[in-house]
mmCIF file of C-alpha atoms and ligand atoms in Angstrom:
data_model
loop_
_atom_site.group_PDB
_atom_site.id
_atom_site.type_symbol
_atom_site.label_atom_id
_atom_site.label_comp_id
_atom_site.label_asym_id
_atom_site.label_seq_id
_atom_site.Cartn_x
_atom_site.Cartn_y
_atom_site.Cartn_z
ATOM 1 C CA MET A 19 -3.898 -16.612 -21.675
ATOM 2 C CA LYS A 20 -1.579 -17.963 -18.986
ATOM 3 C CA LEU A 21 -0.147 -15.579 -16.421
ATOM 4 C CA GLN A 22 3.446 -16.313 -17.460
ATOM 5 C CA GLU A 23 2.889 -15.747 -21.185
ATOM 6 C CA TYR A 24 1.238 -12.419 -20.475
ATOM 7 C CA THR A 25 4.167 -11.020 -18.535
ATOM 8 C CA VAL A 26 6.888 -11.755 -21.103
ATOM 9 C CA SER A 27 6.234 -9.075 -23.688
ATOM 10 C CA LYS A 28 4.207 -6.631 -21.658
ATOM 11 C CA HIS A 29 6.929 -4.214 -20.550
ATOM 12 C CA ASN A 30 8.771 -1.556 -22.499
ATOM 13 C CA PHE A 31 12.419 -2.391 -21.787
ATOM 14 C CA GLU A 32 13.418 -1.296 -25.317
ATOM 15 C CA GLU A 33 12.781 2.305 -24.325
ATOM 16 C CA CYS A 34 15.644 2.327 -21.810
ATOM 17 C CA MET A 35 18.332 4.776 -22.961
ATOM 18 C CA LYS A 36 20.806 3.606 -20.312
ATOM 19 C CA CYS A 37 21.026 6.945 -18.524
ATOM 20 C CA THR A 38 21.307 5.174 -15.095
ATOM 21 C CA ILE A 39 19.114 7.774 -13.377
ATOM 22 C CA CYS A 40 17.029 4.960 -11.873
ATOM 23 C CA THR A 41 20.094 3.576 -10.105
ATOM 24 C CA ALA A 42 20.519 6.865 -8.230
ATOM 25 C CA TYR A 43 16.923 6.704 -7.014
ATOM 26 C CA CYS A 44 16.774 3.047 -5.950
ATOM 27 C CA PRO A 45 16.781 2.942 -2.134
ATOM 28 C CA VAL A 46 17.833 -0.722 -1.986
ATOM 29 C CA LEU A 47 20.874 -0.222 -4.188
ATOM 30 C CA GLN A 48 22.189 2.393 -1.741
ATOM 31 C CA VAL A 49 22.271 -0.068 1.164
ATOM 32 C CA ASN A 50 22.454 -3.622 -0.211
ATOM 33 C CA PRO A 51 25.477 -4.573 -2.337
ATOM 34 C CA LEU A 52 23.825 -7.890 -3.251
ATOM 35 C CA TYR A 53 21.136 -6.149 -5.278
ATOM 36 C CA PRO A 54 21.999 -5.501 -8.957
ATOM 37 C CA GLY A 55 19.877 -2.320 -9.111
ATOM 38 C CA PRO A 56 16.959 -1.290 -11.304
ATOM 39 C CA LYS A 57 18.796 -0.869 -14.612
ATOM 40 C CA GLN A 58 20.568 -4.195 -14.426
ATOM 41 C CA ALA A 59 17.649 -6.082 -12.867
ATOM 42 C CA GLY A 60 15.123 -4.379 -15.156
ATOM 43 C CA PRO A 61 15.762 -3.490 -18.811
ATOM 44 C CA ASP A 62 19.335 -4.827 -19.060
ATOM 45 C CA GLY A 63 18.423 -8.102 -17.395
ATOM 46 C CA GLU A 64 15.264 -8.478 -19.489
ATOM 47 C CA ARG A 65 17.266 -8.468 -22.731
ATOM 48 C CA LEU A 66 19.331 -11.359 -21.414
ATOM 49 C CA ARG A 67 16.455 -13.253 -19.785
ATOM 50 C CA LEU A 68 14.474 -13.247 -23.001
ATOM 51 C CA LYS A 69 17.425 -14.879 -24.748
ATOM 52 C CA ASP A 70 17.987 -17.423 -22.000
ATOM 53 C CA PRO A 71 16.166 -17.807 -18.656
ATOM 54 C CA TYR A 72 19.542 -18.887 -17.230
ATOM 55 C CA PHE A 73 20.252 -15.179 -16.772
ATOM 56 C CA PHE A 74 17.468 -14.792 -14.211
ATOM 57 C CA ASN A 75 19.103 -13.588 -11.011
ATOM 58 C CA TYR A 76 17.589 -14.607 -7.675
ATOM 59 C CA ALA A 77 18.892 -11.349 -6.177
ATOM 60 C CA LEU A 78 15.858 -9.710 -7.806
ATOM 61 C CA LYS A 79 14.032 -10.695 -4.631
ATOM 62 C CA TYR A 80 15.701 -7.708 -2.949
ATOM 63 C CA CYS A 81 13.618 -5.297 -5.063
ATOM 64 C CA MET A 82 10.939 -3.796 -2.788
ATOM 65 C CA ASN A 83 8.643 -2.874 -5.694
ATOM 66 C CA CYS A 84 8.577 0.676 -4.367
ATOM 67 C CA LYS A 85 8.388 2.062 -7.954
ATOM 68 C CA ARG A 86 10.781 4.923 -7.218
ATOM 69 C CA CYS A 87 12.834 3.896 -10.266
ATOM 70 C CA GLU A 88 9.721 4.268 -12.445
ATOM 71 C CA VAL A 89 8.987 7.725 -11.063
ATOM 72 C CA ALA A 90 12.587 8.758 -11.809
ATOM 73 C CA CYS A 91 12.934 7.215 -15.294
ATOM 74 C CA PRO A 92 12.808 9.919 -17.998
ATOM 75 C CA SER A 93 11.874 7.317 -20.640
ATOM 76 C CA GLY A 94 8.885 5.945 -18.781
ATOM 77 C CA VAL A 95 10.312 2.430 -18.576
ATOM 78 C CA ASN A 96 8.257 0.194 -16.272
ATOM 79 C CA VAL A 97 11.371 -0.888 -14.428
ATOM 80 C CA ALA A 98 9.732 -2.286 -11.295
ATOM 81 C CA ASP A 99 7.122 -4.107 -13.373
ATOM 82 C CA LEU A 100 9.911 -5.702 -15.421
ATOM 83 C CA ILE A 101 11.552 -6.938 -12.224
ATOM 84 C CA GLN A 102 8.367 -8.233 -10.610
ATOM 85 C CA ALA A 103 7.235 -9.844 -13.867
ATOM 86 C CA ALA A 104 10.605 -11.602 -14.150
ATOM 87 C CA ARG A 105 10.216 -12.918 -10.600
ATOM 88 C CA ILE A 106 6.738 -14.189 -11.437
ATOM 89 C CA LYS A 107 7.940 -15.843 -14.627
ATOM 90 C CA TYR A 108 11.308 -17.317 -13.697
ATOM 91 C CA ASP A 109 11.429 -17.821 -9.940
ATOM 92 C CA SER A 110 10.293 -21.414 -9.481
ATOM 93 C CA SER A 111 11.083 -21.600 -5.750
ATOM 94 C CA LYS A 112 8.130 -22.162 -3.433
ATOM 95 C CA PRO A 113 7.367 -19.337 -0.971
ATOM 96 C CA LYS A 114 8.562 -20.092 2.545
ATOM 97 C CA LEU A 115 6.026 -20.628 5.332
ATOM 98 C CA ARG A 116 6.991 -17.207 6.715
ATOM 99 C CA ASP A 117 6.318 -15.481 3.402
ATOM 100 C CA GLN A 118 2.992 -17.284 3.033
ATOM 101 C CA LEU A 119 1.942 -16.191 6.519
ATOM 102 C CA LEU A 120 3.014 -12.577 5.974
ATOM 103 C CA ALA A 121 1.228 -12.415 2.620
ATOM 104 C CA SER A 122 -2.022 -14.103 3.720
ATOM 105 C CA THR A 123 -3.506 -11.033 5.363
ATOM 106 C CA ASP A 124 -7.144 -12.115 4.951
ATOM 107 C CA PHE A 125 -6.427 -15.511 6.481
ATOM 108 C CA MET A 126 -4.356 -14.110 9.339
ATOM 109 C CA GLY A 127 -6.937 -11.417 10.030
ATOM 110 C CA THR A 128 -9.823 -13.904 10.077
ATOM 111 C CA VAL A 129 -7.970 -16.210 12.470
ATOM 112 C CA ALA A 130 -6.544 -13.500 14.734
ATOM 113 C CA ARG A 131 -9.528 -11.155 15.036
ATOM 114 C CA PRO A 132 -11.758 -13.296 17.330
ATOM 115 C CA VAL A 133 -8.839 -13.735 19.743
ATOM 116 C CA ALA A 134 -7.279 -10.323 19.121
ATOM 117 C CA PRO A 135 -6.314 -9.486 22.752
ATOM 118 C CA ILE A 136 -4.426 -12.788 23.059
ATOM 119 C CA VAL A 137 -2.695 -12.437 19.674
ATOM 120 C CA ASN A 138 -1.774 -8.806 20.418
ATOM 121 C CA GLY A 139 -0.377 -9.769 23.803
ATOM 122 C CA VAL A 140 1.632 -12.705 22.483
ATOM 123 C CA THR A 141 3.115 -10.874 19.469
ATOM 124 C CA SER A 142 4.416 -8.095 21.708
ATOM 125 C CA MET A 143 6.161 -10.502 24.099
ATOM 126 C CA GLY A 144 9.927 -10.730 23.801
ATOM 127 C CA ILE A 145 9.911 -14.527 24.011
ATOM 128 C CA ALA A 146 7.403 -14.837 21.145
ATOM 129 C CA LYS A 147 9.440 -12.424 19.028
ATOM 130 C CA THR A 148 12.602 -14.414 19.706
ATOM 131 C CA ALA A 149 10.808 -17.631 18.708
ATOM 132 C CA MET A 150 9.492 -16.093 15.471
ATOM 133 C CA ASP A 151 12.946 -14.760 14.734
ATOM 134 C CA ALA A 152 14.544 -18.178 15.222
ATOM 135 C CA LEU A 153 11.852 -20.307 13.580
ATOM 136 C CA LEU A 154 10.411 -18.069 10.880
ATOM 137 C CA LYS A 155 13.151 -15.470 10.346
ATOM 138 C CA ILE A 156 10.819 -12.579 11.156
ATOM 139 C CA ASP A 157 13.111 -10.026 12.747
ATOM 140 C CA ARG A 158 12.604 -9.815 16.508
ATOM 141 C CA GLN A 159 13.086 -6.024 16.493
ATOM 142 C CA ARG A 160 9.951 -5.550 14.393
ATOM 143 C CA THR A 161 6.783 -4.303 16.084
ATOM 144 C CA PHE A 162 3.636 -6.128 14.953
ATOM 145 C CA PRO A 163 0.409 -4.329 14.078
ATOM 146 C CA LYS A 164 -2.401 -4.951 16.541
ATOM 147 C CA TYR A 165 -5.607 -6.732 15.555
ATOM 148 C CA SER A 166 -9.039 -5.329 16.318
ATOM 149 C CA PRO A 167 -11.589 -7.624 17.991
ATOM 150 C CA ARG A 168 -14.337 -6.236 15.744
ATOM 151 C CA SER A 169 -14.167 -5.884 11.972
ATOM 152 C CA PHE A 170 -14.941 -2.740 10.024
ATOM 153 C CA GLU A 171 -17.260 -4.685 7.712
ATOM 154 C CA ARG A 172 -19.429 -5.676 10.664
ATOM 155 C CA TRP A 173 -19.541 -2.095 11.923
ATOM 156 C CA LEU A 174 -20.590 -0.695 8.545
ATOM 157 C CA LYS A 175 -23.108 -3.470 7.823
ATOM 158 C CA ARG A 176 -24.977 -2.387 10.947
ATOM 159 C CA ARG A 177 -25.253 1.099 9.489
ATOM 160 C CA GLU A 178 -26.343 0.085 5.985
ATOM 161 C CA LYS A 179 -29.779 1.738 6.194
ATOM 162 C CA GLU A 180 -28.437 4.937 7.715
ATOM 163 C CA GLN A 181 -25.767 5.183 4.972
ATOM 164 C CA ALA A 182 -28.276 4.433 2.201
ATOM 165 C CA ALA A 183 -30.330 7.438 3.305
ATOM 166 C CA PHE A 184 -27.660 9.911 2.148
ATOM 167 C CA PRO A 185 -28.455 11.585 -1.182
ATOM 168 C CA GLU A 186 -25.177 10.370 -2.716
ATOM 169 C CA GLN A 187 -23.239 7.114 -2.283
ATOM 170 C CA VAL A 188 -19.736 5.780 -2.781
ATOM 171 C CA ALA A 189 -18.401 2.246 -2.392
ATOM 172 C CA TYR A 190 -15.353 1.753 -0.165
ATOM 173 C CA PHE A 191 -12.520 -0.699 -0.772
ATOM 174 C CA HIS A 192 -11.333 -0.727 2.843
ATOM 175 C CA GLY A 193 -8.472 -3.236 2.571
ATOM 176 C CA CYS A 194 -7.257 -5.741 5.175
ATOM 177 C CA TYR A 195 -5.735 -3.140 7.488
ATOM 178 C CA VAL A 196 -8.996 -1.274 8.074
ATOM 179 C CA ASN A 197 -11.020 -4.443 8.379
ATOM 180 C CA TYR A 198 -8.801 -6.456 10.706
ATOM 181 C CA ASN A 199 -6.422 -4.006 12.361
ATOM 182 C CA TYR A 200 -7.736 -0.465 12.463
ATOM 183 C CA PRO A 201 -11.486 -0.045 11.777
ATOM 184 C CA GLN A 202 -11.216 3.501 13.147
ATOM 185 C CA LEU A 203 -9.785 4.693 9.813
ATOM 186 C CA GLY A 204 -12.886 3.399 8.026
ATOM 187 C CA LYS A 205 -15.100 5.058 10.634
ATOM 188 C CA ASP A 206 -13.194 8.322 10.134
ATOM 189 C CA LEU A 207 -13.803 8.109 6.396
ATOM 190 C CA VAL A 208 -17.521 7.533 6.985
ATOM 191 C CA LYS A 209 -17.609 10.573 9.284
ATOM 192 C CA VAL A 210 -15.963 12.854 6.710
ATOM 193 C CA LEU A 211 -18.010 11.595 3.760
ATOM 194 C CA ASN A 212 -21.252 11.813 5.730
ATOM 195 C CA ALA A 213 -20.374 15.418 6.554
ATOM 196 C CA LEU A 214 -20.244 15.981 2.793
ATOM 197 C CA GLY A 215 -23.635 14.333 2.326
ATOM 198 C CA VAL A 216 -22.201 11.082 0.973
ATOM 199 C CA GLY A 217 -23.140 7.627 2.277
ATOM 200 C CA VAL A 218 -20.655 4.735 2.285
ATOM 201 C CA LYS A 219 -21.323 1.209 1.022
ATOM 202 C CA LEU A 220 -19.274 -1.954 1.237
ATOM 203 C CA LEU A 221 -18.399 -3.783 -1.948
ATOM 204 C CA GLU A 222 -20.355 -7.007 -2.298
ATOM 205 C CA LYS A 223 -17.349 -8.860 -0.894
ATOM 206 C CA GLU A 224 -13.765 -7.730 -1.161
ATOM 207 C CA LYS A 225 -10.608 -9.783 -0.757
ATOM 208 C CA CYS A 226 -7.064 -8.722 0.007
ATOM 209 C CA CYS A 227 -5.779 -6.684 -2.964
ATOM 210 C CA GLY A 228 -2.906 -9.178 -3.245
ATOM 211 C CA ILE A 229 0.082 -6.816 -3.103
ATOM 212 C CA ALA A 230 1.935 -8.891 -0.516
ATOM 213 C CA MET A 231 1.196 -12.072 -2.461
ATOM 214 C CA ILE A 232 2.789 -10.603 -5.599
ATOM 215 C CA THR A 233 6.038 -9.774 -3.820
ATOM 216 C CA ASN A 234 6.097 -13.072 -1.913
ATOM 217 C CA GLY A 235 5.893 -15.438 -4.867
ATOM 218 C CA MET A 236 2.151 -16.117 -4.686
ATOM 219 C CA SER A 237 1.073 -14.484 -7.925
ATOM 220 C CA GLU A 238 -1.488 -17.161 -8.842
ATOM 221 C CA LYS A 239 -3.318 -16.514 -5.581
ATOM 222 C CA ALA A 240 -2.989 -12.763 -6.121
ATOM 223 C CA ALA A 241 -4.524 -13.142 -9.594
ATOM 224 C CA LYS A 242 -7.419 -15.115 -8.099
ATOM 225 C CA ASN A 243 -8.066 -12.302 -5.600
ATOM 226 C CA ALA A 244 -7.705 -9.758 -8.409
ATOM 227 C CA ARG A 245 -10.364 -11.480 -10.547
ATOM 228 C CA HIS A 246 -12.695 -11.623 -7.544
ATOM 229 C CA ASN A 247 -12.118 -7.956 -6.652
ATOM 230 C CA VAL A 248 -12.534 -6.711 -10.221
ATOM 231 C CA ALA A 249 -15.896 -8.529 -10.409
ATOM 232 C CA ALA A 250 -16.991 -6.870 -7.145
ATOM 233 C CA LEU A 251 -15.717 -3.466 -8.306
ATOM 234 C CA ARG A 252 -17.542 -3.904 -11.624
ATOM 235 C CA LYS A 253 -20.789 -4.482 -9.771
ATOM 236 C CA ALA A 254 -20.355 -1.273 -7.804
ATOM 237 C CA ALA A 255 -18.750 0.952 -10.439
ATOM 238 C CA VAL A 256 -20.167 -0.219 -13.759
ATOM 239 C CA ASP A 257 -23.549 -1.705 -12.753
ATOM 240 C CA GLY A 258 -24.095 0.627 -9.779
ATOM 241 C CA GLY A 259 -22.451 3.757 -11.241
ATOM 242 C CA LEU A 260 -20.572 4.421 -7.989
ATOM 243 C CA LYS A 261 -17.128 5.831 -7.390
ATOM 244 C CA VAL A 262 -14.987 3.468 -5.301
ATOM 245 C CA VAL A 263 -12.871 5.223 -2.684
ATOM 246 C CA THR A 264 -9.834 3.836 -0.885
ATOM 247 C CA THR A 265 -7.634 4.858 2.028
ATOM 248 C CA SER A 266 -4.523 2.772 1.320
ATOM 249 C CA SER A 267 -2.147 3.945 -1.404
ATOM 250 C CA SER A 268 -0.668 0.468 -1.871
ATOM 251 C CA CYS A 269 -4.047 -1.282 -2.300
ATOM 252 C CA THR A 270 -5.014 1.442 -4.771
ATOM 253 C CA LEU A 271 -1.878 1.135 -6.877
ATOM 254 C CA THR A 272 -2.227 -2.640 -6.898
ATOM 255 C CA ILE A 273 -5.834 -2.614 -8.072
ATOM 256 C CA ARG A 274 -5.309 0.091 -10.677
ATOM 257 C CA GLU A 275 -1.856 -0.854 -12.026
ATOM 258 C CA GLU A 276 -0.617 -4.256 -10.892
ATOM 259 C CA TYR A 277 -3.776 -6.163 -11.817
ATOM 260 C CA PRO A 278 -3.353 -5.567 -15.561
ATOM 261 C CA ASN A 279 0.429 -5.045 -15.656
ATOM 262 C CA LEU A 280 1.587 -7.965 -13.511
ATOM 263 C CA LEU A 281 -1.356 -10.315 -13.066
ATOM 264 C CA GLY A 282 -2.981 -10.110 -16.487
ATOM 265 C CA VAL A 283 -6.353 -9.198 -14.977
ATOM 266 C CA ASP A 284 -8.215 -6.700 -17.133
ATOM 267 C CA ASN A 285 -9.580 -3.784 -15.084
ATOM 268 C CA ALA A 286 -10.046 -1.290 -17.925
ATOM 269 C CA ASP A 287 -13.745 -0.718 -17.254
ATOM 270 C CA VAL A 288 -13.309 -0.086 -13.503
ATOM 271 C CA ARG A 289 -9.831 1.431 -13.182
ATOM 272 C CA ASP A 290 -10.830 5.077 -13.441
ATOM 273 C CA SER A 291 -13.625 4.656 -10.896
ATOM 274 C CA ILE A 292 -11.129 3.779 -8.144
ATOM 275 C CA VAL A 293 -9.687 6.802 -6.350
ATOM 276 C CA MET A 294 -8.008 7.597 -3.076
ATOM 277 C CA ALA A 295 -10.535 9.180 -0.728
ATOM 278 C CA THR A 296 -8.314 12.268 -0.343
ATOM 279 C CA ARG A 297 -8.570 12.915 -4.078
ATOM 280 C CA TYR A 298 -12.324 12.290 -4.078
ATOM 281 C CA ILE A 299 -12.864 14.679 -1.137
ATOM 282 C CA PHE A 300 -10.547 17.355 -2.521
ATOM 283 C CA GLU A 301 -12.376 17.333 -5.853
ATOM 284 C CA LYS A 302 -15.732 17.574 -4.079
ATOM 285 C CA LEU A 303 -14.543 20.582 -2.108
ATOM 286 C CA GLU A 304 -13.214 22.143 -5.309
ATOM 287 C CA LYS A 305 -16.691 21.834 -6.788
ATOM 288 C CA GLY A 306 -18.217 23.764 -3.914
ATOM 289 C CA ALA A 307 -18.900 21.255 -1.117
ATOM 290 C CA THR A 308 -17.925 22.496 2.343
ATOM 291 C CA LEU A 309 -16.702 21.049 5.626
ATOM 292 C CA LYS A 310 -17.137 22.795 8.963
ATOM 293 C CA PHE A 311 -13.853 22.787 10.849
ATOM 294 C CA LYS A 312 -13.436 23.109 14.616
ATOM 295 C CA ALA A 313 -12.304 26.586 15.612
ATOM 296 C CA ASP A 314 -9.862 25.269 18.205
ATOM 297 C CA PHE A 315 -8.067 22.661 16.072
ATOM 298 C CA HIS A 316 -4.302 23.174 16.127
ATOM 299 C CA LYS A 317 -1.743 20.661 14.932
ATOM 300 C CA LYS A 318 1.765 20.584 13.600
ATOM 301 C CA ILE A 319 1.655 18.031 10.792
ATOM 302 C CA ALA A 320 4.502 16.533 8.775
ATOM 303 C CA TYR A 321 3.281 14.740 5.649
ATOM 304 C CA HIS A 322 5.177 11.747 4.269
ATOM 305 C CA VAL A 323 4.147 10.834 0.714
ATOM 306 C CA PRO A 324 4.286 7.020 0.435
ATOM 307 C CA CYS A 325 6.233 5.654 -2.564
ATOM 308 C CA HIS A 326 3.095 4.232 -4.201
ATOM 309 C CA MET A 327 1.293 7.548 -3.731
ATOM 310 C CA GLU A 328 4.210 9.226 -5.526
ATOM 311 C CA LYS A 329 3.928 6.731 -8.339
ATOM 312 C CA MET A 330 0.236 7.605 -8.769
ATOM 313 C CA GLY A 331 1.041 11.328 -8.500
ATOM 314 C CA TRP A 332 -1.712 11.799 -5.939
ATOM 315 C CA GLY A 333 0.210 12.986 -2.871
ATOM 316 C CA VAL A 334 -0.787 16.495 -3.879
ATOM 317 C CA PHE A 335 -4.446 15.807 -2.996
ATOM 318 C CA SER A 336 -3.639 14.726 0.565
ATOM 319 C CA GLU A 337 -1.279 17.664 0.904
ATOM 320 C CA LYS A 338 -3.858 20.196 -0.298
ATOM 321 C CA LEU A 339 -6.534 18.751 1.976
ATOM 322 C CA LEU A 340 -4.284 18.948 5.018
ATOM 323 C CA ARG A 341 -3.199 22.496 4.159
ATOM 324 C CA MET A 342 -6.883 23.434 3.908
ATOM 325 C CA ILE A 343 -7.502 22.697 7.617
ATOM 326 C CA PRO A 344 -7.417 25.909 9.662
ATOM 327 C CA GLY A 345 -4.961 25.676 12.539
ATOM 328 C CA VAL A 346 -2.591 23.285 10.769
ATOM 329 C CA GLU A 347 1.104 24.015 10.635
ATOM 330 C CA PHE A 348 2.151 21.924 7.637
ATOM 331 C CA THR A 349 5.522 20.500 6.571
ATOM 332 C CA LEU A 350 5.953 18.409 3.445
ATOM 333 C CA LEU A 351 8.704 15.894 4.207
ATOM 334 C CA ASP A 352 11.399 15.249 1.612
ATOM 335 C CA SER A 353 10.615 12.483 -0.852
ATOM 336 C CA ALA A 354 12.016 9.303 0.706
ATOM 337 C CA CYS A 355 11.211 5.642 1.165
ATOM 338 C CA CYS A 356 10.509 4.556 4.750
ATOM 339 C CA GLY A 357 12.070 1.153 4.027
ATOM 340 C CA ILE A 358 9.371 -1.277 5.129
ATOM 341 C CA ALA A 359 7.712 -1.950 1.746
ATOM 342 C CA GLY A 360 4.883 -4.063 3.114
ATOM 343 C CA THR A 361 6.250 -7.388 4.311
ATOM 344 C CA TYR A 362 9.836 -6.682 3.142
ATOM 345 C CA GLY A 363 11.053 -5.042 6.336
ATOM 346 C CA PHE A 364 9.596 -7.810 8.528
ATOM 347 C CA LYS A 365 12.077 -10.329 7.114
ATOM 348 C CA LYS A 366 15.253 -10.878 9.072
ATOM 349 C CA GLU A 367 17.454 -10.705 5.982
ATOM 350 C CA ASN A 368 15.971 -7.281 5.047
ATOM 351 C CA TYR A 369 15.554 -5.653 8.445
ATOM 352 C CA ALA A 370 18.899 -3.809 8.561
ATOM 353 C CA ALA A 371 18.477 -2.571 4.986
ATOM 354 C CA ALA A 372 14.907 -1.415 5.711
ATOM 355 C CA GLN A 373 16.058 0.637 8.709
ATOM 356 C CA ALA A 374 19.030 2.076 6.802
ATOM 357 C CA ILE A 375 16.728 3.074 3.917
ATOM 358 C CA GLY A 376 14.321 4.833 6.258
ATOM 359 C CA ALA A 377 17.006 6.571 8.365
ATOM 360 C CA ALA A 378 16.977 9.902 6.495
ATOM 361 C CA LEU A 379 13.192 10.111 6.750
ATOM 362 C CA PHE A 380 13.241 9.259 10.460
ATOM 363 C CA ASP A 381 15.881 11.946 11.082
ATOM 364 C CA GLN A 382 13.849 14.562 9.251
ATOM 365 C CA ILE A 383 10.716 13.693 11.220
ATOM 366 C CA CYS A 384 12.630 14.084 14.487
ATOM 367 C CA THR A 385 13.992 17.451 13.312
ATOM 368 C CA VAL A 386 10.518 18.730 12.356
ATOM 369 C CA ASN A 387 9.132 17.361 15.638
ATOM 370 C CA PRO A 388 5.451 17.316 14.544
ATOM 371 C CA ASP A 389 2.383 16.529 16.662
ATOM 372 C CA VAL A 390 1.519 13.898 14.089
ATOM 373 C CA VAL A 391 2.970 12.472 10.879
ATOM 374 C CA ALA A 392 0.415 12.174 8.081
ATOM 375 C CA CYS A 393 0.706 9.277 5.650
ATOM 376 C CA ASP A 394 -1.643 7.339 3.335
ATOM 377 C CA CYS A 395 -0.039 3.930 3.787
ATOM 378 C CA GLU A 396 -0.473 1.612 6.749
ATOM 379 C CA THR A 397 2.898 -0.106 6.490
ATOM 380 C CA CYS A 398 4.718 3.261 6.367
ATOM 381 C CA LYS A 399 2.758 4.066 9.541
ATOM 382 C CA TRP A 400 4.043 0.917 11.275
ATOM 383 C CA GLN A 401 7.589 1.632 10.189
ATOM 384 C CA ILE A 402 7.638 5.314 11.135
ATOM 385 C CA GLU A 403 5.908 4.763 14.498
ATOM 386 C CA MET A 404 8.274 1.931 15.375
ATOM 387 C CA SER A 405 11.400 3.789 14.275
ATOM 388 C CA THR A 406 10.674 7.313 15.541
ATOM 389 C CA GLY A 407 8.076 7.020 18.297
ATOM 390 C CA TYR A 408 5.933 9.674 16.551
ATOM 391 C CA THR A 409 2.243 8.996 15.953
ATOM 392 C CA VAL A 410 1.273 8.501 12.303
ATOM 393 C CA ALA A 411 -2.263 9.079 11.038
ATOM 394 C CA ASN A 412 -3.960 8.803 7.665
ATOM 395 C CA PRO A 413 -4.926 12.269 6.302
ATOM 396 C CA ILE A 414 -8.558 11.099 6.454
ATOM 397 C CA SER A 415 -8.292 10.540 10.229
ATOM 398 C CA ILE A 416 -6.741 13.984 10.689
ATOM 399 C CA LEU A 417 -9.562 15.493 8.646
ATOM 400 C CA ALA A 418 -12.157 13.600 10.714
ATOM 401 C CA GLU A 419 -10.626 14.937 13.915
ATOM 402 C CA ALA A 420 -10.565 18.486 12.546
ATOM 403 C CA ILE A 421 -14.234 18.733 11.515
ATOM 404 C CA GLU A 422 -17.208 19.434 13.740
HETATM 405 S S1 SF4 B 530 16.202 5.643 -15.771
HETATM 406 FE FE1 SF4 B 530 15.005 4.615 -17.368
HETATM 407 S S2 SF4 B 530 16.116 5.040 -19.239
HETATM 408 FE FE2 SF4 B 530 17.520 5.500 -17.560
HETATM 409 S S3 SF4 B 530 18.667 3.566 -17.240
HETATM 410 FE FE3 SF4 B 530 16.911 3.511 -15.852
HETATM 411 S S4 SF4 B 530 15.347 2.431 -17.010
HETATM 412 FE FE4 SF4 B 530 16.872 3.078 -18.497
HETATM 413 S S1 SF4 B 531 11.121 -0.823 -7.390
HETATM 414 FE FE1 SF4 B 531 12.294 0.249 -5.801
HETATM 415 S S2 SF4 B 531 13.676 -1.316 -4.986
HETATM 416 FE FE2 SF4 B 531 12.926 -2.095 -6.950
HETATM 417 S S3 SF4 B 531 14.443 -1.432 -8.422
HETATM 418 FE FE3 SF4 B 531 12.867 0.137 -8.397
HETATM 419 S S4 SF4 B 531 13.609 1.653 -6.936
HETATM 420 FE FE4 SF4 B 531 14.799 -0.221 -6.592
#
């Protein structure tokens, strides 16, 4: 079956009862008058598009695919899926060079990593930012994530034997961010899981989950990565009987939901084996496993639930884990989008909207004034750190710091 045929009839637009609740929850609609909003771009637009593709509206590109409309919809309409599927099916424009570069995280990571200090230096220089702004339309005010000179995969491969000696094993879908930018998060996960008697394995070979490719008009490439990843996950989960843990809420949502719903890649036999590490650890502790916490650990933590974590309904596991740490003063931040949505907020035409969307969240963080903001998404981390100056850490890293 071709990708385009699959996406036509997949989504439940008929179940929309036109209540308009989704429009109140769409962060883009609040700040960008060019965007038609979830109801019009989703179920209403789908009725028209199915009659005549002429009704496809290029303003659908302003949708960030945050899924907040889906969380809000009382009828369970897959509003964001309808919008993304329409973009995949009807948008025939070729992705710009900028969008290809932003979405090719594996390629960029592979090229940048060996010369990471140079790349990190150049991308933080004002002149380079001005050039990228002028030539590529990547907003010059954006701060770029740093690359690591050593990959997480290499680090873990060197510890294969040591990890295999643990009585229990999990596989880890680390994602591009851990591998190319911040291996420390992967190391923190290994530390926590080892403390629970669990060893960590790499998948046979993972590729970028493809989330940025989907939103940047590269769905065929995303589907190719999805087929590759599902085969690797099948080897670990079905053949090897392992749980697969993750530390990025967006990678997780993509693998579990977007692969079948947007890319037509069947993941039914592996989907339930893929869980966020915070959920996996919480459930282990519930069953009686224990962690030994430092007696002198004290931190004021504000937890931001990323939009994709809200969509999965799993923020509660990170929250409960963080609340479990003795010495933590915990604040759950109001439900809000930070505005970056992966590559969205890097683009010059979206930068102002991204910052306006995140403003309420940034204000609340400043009011709470925490030692650290906890968050399960790397792009939220970039956005919050850049916009507030507060340090953001994955709940797994906070847990790793808190245990003996
Ligand atoms: S919230 Fe759901 S039912 Fe209500 S208008 Fe939006 S899509 Fe339709
Ligand atoms: S996915 Fe987000 S940006 Fe897109 S329509 Fe829904 S709420 Fe709005």
